[in-house]
Structures are given as C-alpha cells and as structure tokens.
Tab-separated table of C-alpha atoms (C1' of nucleotides) in Angstrom:
chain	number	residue	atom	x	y	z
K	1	UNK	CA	0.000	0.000	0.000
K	2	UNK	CA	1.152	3.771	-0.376
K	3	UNK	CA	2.226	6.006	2.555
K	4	UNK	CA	-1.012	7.536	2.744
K	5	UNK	CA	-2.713	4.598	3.049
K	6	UNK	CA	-0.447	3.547	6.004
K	7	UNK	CA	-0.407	6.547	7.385
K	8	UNK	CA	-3.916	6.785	8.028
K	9	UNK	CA	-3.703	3.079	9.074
K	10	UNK	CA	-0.993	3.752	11.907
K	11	UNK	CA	-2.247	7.345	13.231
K	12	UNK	CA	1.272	8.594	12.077
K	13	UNK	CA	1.801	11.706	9.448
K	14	UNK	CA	3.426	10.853	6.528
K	15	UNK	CA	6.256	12.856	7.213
K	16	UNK	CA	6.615	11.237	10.137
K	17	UNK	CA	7.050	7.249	8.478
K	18	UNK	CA	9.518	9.244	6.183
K	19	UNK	CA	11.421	10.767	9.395
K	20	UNK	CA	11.571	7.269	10.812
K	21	UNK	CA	12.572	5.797	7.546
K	22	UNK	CA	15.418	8.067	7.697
K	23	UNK	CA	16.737	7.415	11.623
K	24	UNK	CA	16.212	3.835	10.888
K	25	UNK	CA	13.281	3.548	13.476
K	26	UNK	CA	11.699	1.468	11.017
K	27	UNK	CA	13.129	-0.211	7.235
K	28	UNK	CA	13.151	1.101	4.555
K	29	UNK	CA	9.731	-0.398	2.500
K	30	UNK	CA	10.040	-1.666	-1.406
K	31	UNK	CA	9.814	0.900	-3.994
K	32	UNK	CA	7.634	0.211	-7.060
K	33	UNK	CA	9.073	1.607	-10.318
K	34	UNK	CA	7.517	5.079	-9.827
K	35	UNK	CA	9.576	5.436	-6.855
K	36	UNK	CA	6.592	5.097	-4.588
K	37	UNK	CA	7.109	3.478	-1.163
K	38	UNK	CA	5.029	0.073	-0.987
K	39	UNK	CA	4.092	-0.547	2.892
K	40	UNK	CA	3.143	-4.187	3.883
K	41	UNK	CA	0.771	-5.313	6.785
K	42	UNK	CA	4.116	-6.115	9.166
K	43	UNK	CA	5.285	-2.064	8.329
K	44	UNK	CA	1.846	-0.763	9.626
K	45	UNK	CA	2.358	-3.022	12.263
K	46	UNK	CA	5.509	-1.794	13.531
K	47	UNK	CA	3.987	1.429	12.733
K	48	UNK	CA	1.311	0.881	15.162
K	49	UNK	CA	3.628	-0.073	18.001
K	50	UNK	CA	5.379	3.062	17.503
K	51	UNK	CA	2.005	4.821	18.012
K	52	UNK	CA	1.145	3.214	21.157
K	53	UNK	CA	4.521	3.437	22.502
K	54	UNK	CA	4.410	6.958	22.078
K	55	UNK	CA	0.974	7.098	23.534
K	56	UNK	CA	2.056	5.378	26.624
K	57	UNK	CA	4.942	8.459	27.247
K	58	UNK	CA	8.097	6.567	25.504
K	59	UNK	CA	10.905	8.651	24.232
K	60	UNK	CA	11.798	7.946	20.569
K	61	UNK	CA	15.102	6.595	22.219
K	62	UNK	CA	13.298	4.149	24.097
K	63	UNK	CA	10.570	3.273	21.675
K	64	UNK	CA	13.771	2.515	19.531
K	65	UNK	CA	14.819	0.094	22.425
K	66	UNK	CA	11.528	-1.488	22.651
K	67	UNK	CA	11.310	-2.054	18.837
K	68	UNK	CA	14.640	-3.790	19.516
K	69	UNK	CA	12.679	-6.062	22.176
K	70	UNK	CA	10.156	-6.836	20.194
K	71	UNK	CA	11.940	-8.462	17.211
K	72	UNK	CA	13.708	-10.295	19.734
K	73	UNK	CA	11.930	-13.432	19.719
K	74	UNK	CA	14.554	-14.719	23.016
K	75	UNK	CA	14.230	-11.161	24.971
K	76	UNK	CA	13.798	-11.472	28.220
K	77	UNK	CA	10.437	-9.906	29.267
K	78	UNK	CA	13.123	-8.592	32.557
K	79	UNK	CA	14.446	-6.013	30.267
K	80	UNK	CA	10.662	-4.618	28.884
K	81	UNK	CA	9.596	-4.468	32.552
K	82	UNK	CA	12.559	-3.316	33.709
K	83	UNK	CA	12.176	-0.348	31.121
K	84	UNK	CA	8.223	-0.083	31.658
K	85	UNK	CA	8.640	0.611	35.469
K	86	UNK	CA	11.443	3.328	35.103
K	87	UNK	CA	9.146	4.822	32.338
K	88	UNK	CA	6.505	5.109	35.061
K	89	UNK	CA	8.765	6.416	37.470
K	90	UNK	CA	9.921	8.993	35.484
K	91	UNK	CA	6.017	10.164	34.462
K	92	UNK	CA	5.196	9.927	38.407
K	93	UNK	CA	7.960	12.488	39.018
K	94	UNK	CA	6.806	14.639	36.225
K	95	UNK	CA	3.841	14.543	37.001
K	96	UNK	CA	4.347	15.055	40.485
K	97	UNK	CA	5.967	18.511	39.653
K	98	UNK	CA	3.216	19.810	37.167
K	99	UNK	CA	1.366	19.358	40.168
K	100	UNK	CA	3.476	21.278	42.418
K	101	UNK	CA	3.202	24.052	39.997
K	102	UNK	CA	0.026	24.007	39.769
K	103	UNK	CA	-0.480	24.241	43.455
K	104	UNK	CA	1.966	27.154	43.641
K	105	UNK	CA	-0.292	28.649	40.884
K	106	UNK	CA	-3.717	28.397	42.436
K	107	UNK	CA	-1.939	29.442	46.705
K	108	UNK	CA	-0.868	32.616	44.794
K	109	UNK	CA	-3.799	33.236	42.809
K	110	UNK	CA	-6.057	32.695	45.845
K	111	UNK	CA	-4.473	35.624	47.166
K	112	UNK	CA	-4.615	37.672	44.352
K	113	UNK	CA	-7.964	39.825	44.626
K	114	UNK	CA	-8.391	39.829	40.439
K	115	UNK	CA	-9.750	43.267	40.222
K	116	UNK	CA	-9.164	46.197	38.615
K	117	UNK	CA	-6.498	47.256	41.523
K	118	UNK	CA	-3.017	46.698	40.556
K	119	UNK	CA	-1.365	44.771	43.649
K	120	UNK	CA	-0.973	40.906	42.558
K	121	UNK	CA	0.620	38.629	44.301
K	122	UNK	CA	1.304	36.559	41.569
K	123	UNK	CA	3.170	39.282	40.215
K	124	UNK	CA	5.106	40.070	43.209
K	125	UNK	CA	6.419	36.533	43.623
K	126	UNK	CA	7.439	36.030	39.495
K	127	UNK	CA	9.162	39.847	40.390
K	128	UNK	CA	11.076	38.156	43.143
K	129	UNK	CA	9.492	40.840	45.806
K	130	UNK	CA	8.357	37.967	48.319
N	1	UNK	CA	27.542	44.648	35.011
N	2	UNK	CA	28.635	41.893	32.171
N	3	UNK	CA	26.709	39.320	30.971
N	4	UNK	CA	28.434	36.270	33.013
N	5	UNK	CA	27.256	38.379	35.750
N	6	UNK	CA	23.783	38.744	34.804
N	7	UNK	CA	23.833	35.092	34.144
N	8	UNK	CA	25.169	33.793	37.423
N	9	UNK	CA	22.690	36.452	39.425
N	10	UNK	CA	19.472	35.382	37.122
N	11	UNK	CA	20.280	31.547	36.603
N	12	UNK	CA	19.864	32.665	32.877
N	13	UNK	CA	22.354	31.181	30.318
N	14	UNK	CA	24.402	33.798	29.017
N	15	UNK	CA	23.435	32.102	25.529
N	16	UNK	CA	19.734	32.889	26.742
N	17	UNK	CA	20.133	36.043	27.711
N	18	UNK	CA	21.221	37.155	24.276
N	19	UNK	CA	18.122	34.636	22.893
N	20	UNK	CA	16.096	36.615	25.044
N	21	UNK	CA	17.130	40.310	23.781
N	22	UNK	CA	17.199	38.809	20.517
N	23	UNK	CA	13.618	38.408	20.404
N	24	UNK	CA	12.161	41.110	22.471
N	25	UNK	CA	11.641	39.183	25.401
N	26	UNK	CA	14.389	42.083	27.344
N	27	UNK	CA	15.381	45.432	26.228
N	28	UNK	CA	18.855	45.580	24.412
N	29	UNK	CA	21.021	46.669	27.332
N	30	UNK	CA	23.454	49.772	27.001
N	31	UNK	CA	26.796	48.701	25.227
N	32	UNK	CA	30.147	49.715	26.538
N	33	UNK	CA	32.691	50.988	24.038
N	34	UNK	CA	33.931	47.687	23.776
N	35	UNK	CA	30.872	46.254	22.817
N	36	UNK	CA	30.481	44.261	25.947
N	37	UNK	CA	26.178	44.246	26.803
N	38	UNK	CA	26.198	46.339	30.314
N	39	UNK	CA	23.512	45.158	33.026
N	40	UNK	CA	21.412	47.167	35.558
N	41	UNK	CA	19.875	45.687	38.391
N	42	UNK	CA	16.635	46.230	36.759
N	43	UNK	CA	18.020	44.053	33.661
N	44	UNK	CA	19.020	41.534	36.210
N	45	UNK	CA	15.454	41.655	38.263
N	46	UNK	CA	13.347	41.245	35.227
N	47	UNK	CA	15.392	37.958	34.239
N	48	UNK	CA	15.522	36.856	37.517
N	49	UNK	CA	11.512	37.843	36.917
N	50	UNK	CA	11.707	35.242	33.664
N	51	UNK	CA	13.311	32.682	35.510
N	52	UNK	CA	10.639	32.340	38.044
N	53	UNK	CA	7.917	32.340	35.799
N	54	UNK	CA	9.563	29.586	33.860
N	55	UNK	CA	9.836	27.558	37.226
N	56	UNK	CA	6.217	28.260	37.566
N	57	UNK	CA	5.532	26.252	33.856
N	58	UNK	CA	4.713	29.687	32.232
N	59	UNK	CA	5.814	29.179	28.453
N	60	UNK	CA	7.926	32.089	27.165
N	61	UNK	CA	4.814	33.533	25.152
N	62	UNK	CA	3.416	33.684	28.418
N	63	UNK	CA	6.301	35.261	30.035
N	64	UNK	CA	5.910	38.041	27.350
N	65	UNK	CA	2.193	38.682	28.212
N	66	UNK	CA	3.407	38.560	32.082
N	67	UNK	CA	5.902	40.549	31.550
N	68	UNK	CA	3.810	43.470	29.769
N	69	UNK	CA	1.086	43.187	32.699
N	70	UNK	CA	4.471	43.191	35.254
N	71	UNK	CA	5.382	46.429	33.436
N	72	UNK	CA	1.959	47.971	33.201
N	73	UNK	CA	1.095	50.312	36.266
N	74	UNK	CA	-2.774	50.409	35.760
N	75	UNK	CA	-3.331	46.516	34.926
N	76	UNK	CA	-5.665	44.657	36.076
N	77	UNK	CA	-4.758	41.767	38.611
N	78	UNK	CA	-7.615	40.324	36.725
N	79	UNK	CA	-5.474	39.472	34.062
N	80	UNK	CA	-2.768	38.523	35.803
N	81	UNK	CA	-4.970	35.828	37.915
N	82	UNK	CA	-7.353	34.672	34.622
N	83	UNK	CA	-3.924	33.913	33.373
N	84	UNK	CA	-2.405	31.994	36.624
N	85	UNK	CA	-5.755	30.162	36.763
N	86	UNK	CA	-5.855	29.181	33.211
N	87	UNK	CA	-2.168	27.801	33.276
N	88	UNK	CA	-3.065	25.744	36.759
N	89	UNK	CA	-5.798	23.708	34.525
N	90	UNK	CA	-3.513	23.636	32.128
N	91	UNK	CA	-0.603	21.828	34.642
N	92	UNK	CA	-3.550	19.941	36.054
N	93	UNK	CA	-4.681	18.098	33.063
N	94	UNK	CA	-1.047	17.638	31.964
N	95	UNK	CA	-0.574	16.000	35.553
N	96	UNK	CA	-3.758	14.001	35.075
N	97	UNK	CA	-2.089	12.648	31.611
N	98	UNK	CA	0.778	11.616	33.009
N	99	UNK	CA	-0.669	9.609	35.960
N	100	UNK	CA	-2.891	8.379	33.973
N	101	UNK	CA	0.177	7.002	31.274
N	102	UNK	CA	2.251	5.775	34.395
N	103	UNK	CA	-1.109	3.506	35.610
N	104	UNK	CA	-1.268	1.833	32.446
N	105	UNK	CA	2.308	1.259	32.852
N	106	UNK	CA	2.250	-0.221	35.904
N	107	UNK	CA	-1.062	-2.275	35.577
N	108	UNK	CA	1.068	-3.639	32.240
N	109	UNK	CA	3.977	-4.048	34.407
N	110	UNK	CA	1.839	-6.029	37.155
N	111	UNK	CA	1.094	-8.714	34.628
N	112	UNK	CA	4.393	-9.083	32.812
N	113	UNK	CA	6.449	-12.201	34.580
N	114	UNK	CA	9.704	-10.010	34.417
N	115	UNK	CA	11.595	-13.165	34.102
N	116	UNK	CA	13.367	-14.396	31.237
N	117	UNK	CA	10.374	-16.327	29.159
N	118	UNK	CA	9.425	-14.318	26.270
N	119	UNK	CA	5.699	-13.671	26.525
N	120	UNK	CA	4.964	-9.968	27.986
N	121	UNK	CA	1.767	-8.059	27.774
N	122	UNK	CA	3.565	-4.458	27.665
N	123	UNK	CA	5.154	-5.579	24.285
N	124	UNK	CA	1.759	-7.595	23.531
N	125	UNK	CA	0.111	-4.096	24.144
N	126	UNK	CA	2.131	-1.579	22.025
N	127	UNK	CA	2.261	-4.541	19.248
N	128	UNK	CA	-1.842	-4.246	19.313
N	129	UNK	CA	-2.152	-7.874	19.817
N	130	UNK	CA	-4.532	-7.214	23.398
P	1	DA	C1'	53.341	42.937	28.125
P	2	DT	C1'	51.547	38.571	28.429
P	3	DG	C1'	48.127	35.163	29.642
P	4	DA	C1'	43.799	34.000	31.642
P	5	DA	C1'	39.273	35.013	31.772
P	6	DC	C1'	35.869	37.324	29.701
P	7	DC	C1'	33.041	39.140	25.787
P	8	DC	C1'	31.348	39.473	20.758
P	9	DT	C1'	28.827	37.395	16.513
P	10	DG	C1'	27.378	33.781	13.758
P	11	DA	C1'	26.600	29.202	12.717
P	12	DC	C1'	25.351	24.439	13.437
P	13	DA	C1'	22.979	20.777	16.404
P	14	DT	C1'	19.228	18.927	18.971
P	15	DC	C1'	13.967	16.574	18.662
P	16	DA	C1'	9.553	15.882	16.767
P	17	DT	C1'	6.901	17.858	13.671
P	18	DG	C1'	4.825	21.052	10.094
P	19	DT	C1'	4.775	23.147	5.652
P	20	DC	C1'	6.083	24.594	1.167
P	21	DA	C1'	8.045	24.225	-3.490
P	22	DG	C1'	8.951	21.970	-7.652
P	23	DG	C1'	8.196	18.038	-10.011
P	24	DG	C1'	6.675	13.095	-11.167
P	25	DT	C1'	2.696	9.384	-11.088
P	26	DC	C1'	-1.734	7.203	-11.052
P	27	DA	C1'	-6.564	6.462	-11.949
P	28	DA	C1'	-11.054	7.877	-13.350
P	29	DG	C1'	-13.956	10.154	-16.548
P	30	DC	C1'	-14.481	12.231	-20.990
F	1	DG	C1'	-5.845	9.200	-25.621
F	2	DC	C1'	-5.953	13.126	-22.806
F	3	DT	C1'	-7.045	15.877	-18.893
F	4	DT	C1'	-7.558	16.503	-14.105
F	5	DG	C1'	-7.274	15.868	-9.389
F	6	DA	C1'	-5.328	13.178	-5.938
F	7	DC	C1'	-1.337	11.195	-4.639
F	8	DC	C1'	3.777	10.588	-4.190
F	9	DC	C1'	8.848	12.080	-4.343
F	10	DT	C1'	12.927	14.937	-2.395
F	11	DG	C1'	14.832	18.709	-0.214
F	12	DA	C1'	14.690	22.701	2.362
F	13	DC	C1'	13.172	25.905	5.915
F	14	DA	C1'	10.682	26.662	10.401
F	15	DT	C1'	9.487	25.959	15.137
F	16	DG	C1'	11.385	26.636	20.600
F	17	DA	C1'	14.622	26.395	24.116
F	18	DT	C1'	19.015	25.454	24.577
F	19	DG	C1'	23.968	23.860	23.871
F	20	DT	C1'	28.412	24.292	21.742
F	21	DC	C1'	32.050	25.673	18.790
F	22	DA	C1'	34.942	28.795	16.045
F	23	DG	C1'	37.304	32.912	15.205
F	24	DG	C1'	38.323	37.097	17.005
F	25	DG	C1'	38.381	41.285	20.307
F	26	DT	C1'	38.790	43.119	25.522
F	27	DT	C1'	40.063	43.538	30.304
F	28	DC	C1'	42.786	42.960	34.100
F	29	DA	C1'	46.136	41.207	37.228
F	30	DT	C1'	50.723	39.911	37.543
DNA sequence: ATGAACCCTGACATCATGTCAGGGTCAAGC
DNA sequence: GCTTGACCCTGACATGATGTCAGGGTTCAT
C-alpha cells in the first residue's frame, strides 16, 4: 500500500514514516518503479507499536529500544519491565511537579484579589518581591 | 555589570540572555565601548523575573504577556490571575495525563512475569495484539 | 606585556513535527 | 488518448529552548 494509506492506518503523518525511515526507526519499505514506497501489513504493524509506545509516554530513544525487544523473539520480558517501570517512574515524578506548579499557581492566585487594583501577588512573587 | 554576571545572578544562560534580547523578550542593554552588553539591576530583576515564571511552567509567550502586565502600572490583577488560573488547569490536566500514562504502565507491568520467558503483555500491548 | 578570563557574533545541532516548493505518477472520466 | 485531481517524491526551511564551537576582540592582574 502507499504512505497515505499507512499513514492513516498507523495514526502517524506521513512525514513522520519518512522521518523514521530516515533514523532507521523502522526499514526502509520496497519501492515500485515510480519510486513510490510500498508498505506491507508487518510495516503498519511496527507502525502501530510506535504509536502506542508513544501514547504510553516513551521517548523515541526508548521506543527505539523497545522495537529492539520486540523483534527479539529470546528477549527477556526482565528487560521490557525493567524499562516499563522506570518509564513510570519517570512520568510519576513529572507529574508530580506539574502538580506542584500548579499548586503554587492556584496558593498565589487565591491571594490575588483579580480586580481592577493593581497589587498581585502573583506578580510580586514572578518579580522576586516575596 | 557583564553578561556572566547577569547570568550567574538570574540563573539565565548567558546564551539565553542574548536569545532573550534577541527576540524582544528584554530590552537591548546599554553597550560599553567595547561592545560588551552592560547590566542594571533592573536588567538583572526582570530575568531573575523570567526565571521564576519559567519555574512556575509559564511558556515564554506567556512570560511576554506577564511581563507586559508586570510592566503595566494600571493593569488589572484580573489578568494577571485569569492567566495563573488558566495555566493551573492547564498543569492539572497535563498532571492528570501523566498519571494516567504511568497507571497503564504499571497495571502492564503487574502482569508481565519479568523473568526471562518471552511472553509480555507491555510488548503484547504496544504490538496491538490485546 | 603577556596570559587567563571574559566578551562578541554567527553558525550548526538537537527533537519531533509542520509546511512549502517543484516536479513526477496514477486512476477515473471524458 | 488526454485531462484533471489526488497522490507521491525529495529537499529545504521553520518551530522553541538550549547547547556548543569557532574565530576574534577586551580587560585585568601579575
């Protein structure tokens, strides 16, 4: 099939199967004569695990990893956990601090009148006059 | 001042600093004959200004508008709050994503022998075979 | 007056992704 | 068979925040 066709297979831009092409995420497909890139079942596949990979908060470093797992027919499942729990680690901590900042956000806006007078604590703190 | 002071006062990159005049973000500074950039406490407070809202999770288009209502006498905290409040949803469901990636990690995790037989759900997942 | 530490500009790199230009290909309808 | 619109190709430039490097000028203390 053409690139459009697997692009709207896998949920990934065109552009994007062409960028991977190129960093050797995924192979390079068959050409037909025109020059045209001719994408099998397996491709969209791989394409597809890309997607969810990324989905699930992977890196294109790691998702690069995992595609390396994955052809592996002796992996040990070890390694994919091993990589799934510091993956989730890593989203708990940044998640953890989007939350901090959001707290900070809302304590300083709660003291912020949001009027038409110009004091703002929000201000103050950004201006370093805490 | 120079700019490796400004930069070790604000915890600004010198590289950013220059970013940062480069695109309006801070007034050029007054040049000394030598053509060395030459920092006021003012310059330095307004960075140091930047680099709190950037702690905060403002983006630097944000910063810009902050900045503006920073440097506007007669603004309305209104604006200034609408803004902070706007950004904490924004953190919040950004926080909520994450989470919400690292429990499908670890629920894929849970069931995934971590041993060295092949079989693995995470893999199984991300291949689309669930 | 010499060397270290500092400053200048400009350019290239990153990462994932978009878009545009200029040009070739395919398929359907006439 | 020819036209037309939809599709594909490559290559290049852009984003945003930041790093680094090169080649060259400045300042200051010894």
């Amino acid at each position: 099939m053409n690139i459009g066709s697997a692009a709207k297979k896998s949920g990934i831009s065109e552009r994007m199967i062409r960028h991977y092409e190129k960093i050797g995420l995924i192979p390079a497909p068959l050409r037909r004569d025109s020059g045209y890139r001719d994408y099998s079942d397996a491709d969209v596949q791989r394409l597809n695990f890309i997607a969810n990979a990324r989905d699930l908060g992977f890196t294109m470093q790691e998702i690069g990893e995992l595609l390396d797992l994955w052809g592996d027919e002796h992996r040990a499942s070890a390694q994919v956990k091993s990589l799934a729990l510091a993956k989730a680690e890593e989203l708990g901590r940044k998640a953890k601090a989007l939350s901090t900042m959001r707290s900070s956000l809302l304590h300083l806006a709660e003291n912020c009148h949001g009027d038409d007078r110009p004091g703002c604590p929000i201000i103050d703190v950004m201006a370093g006059q805490d």
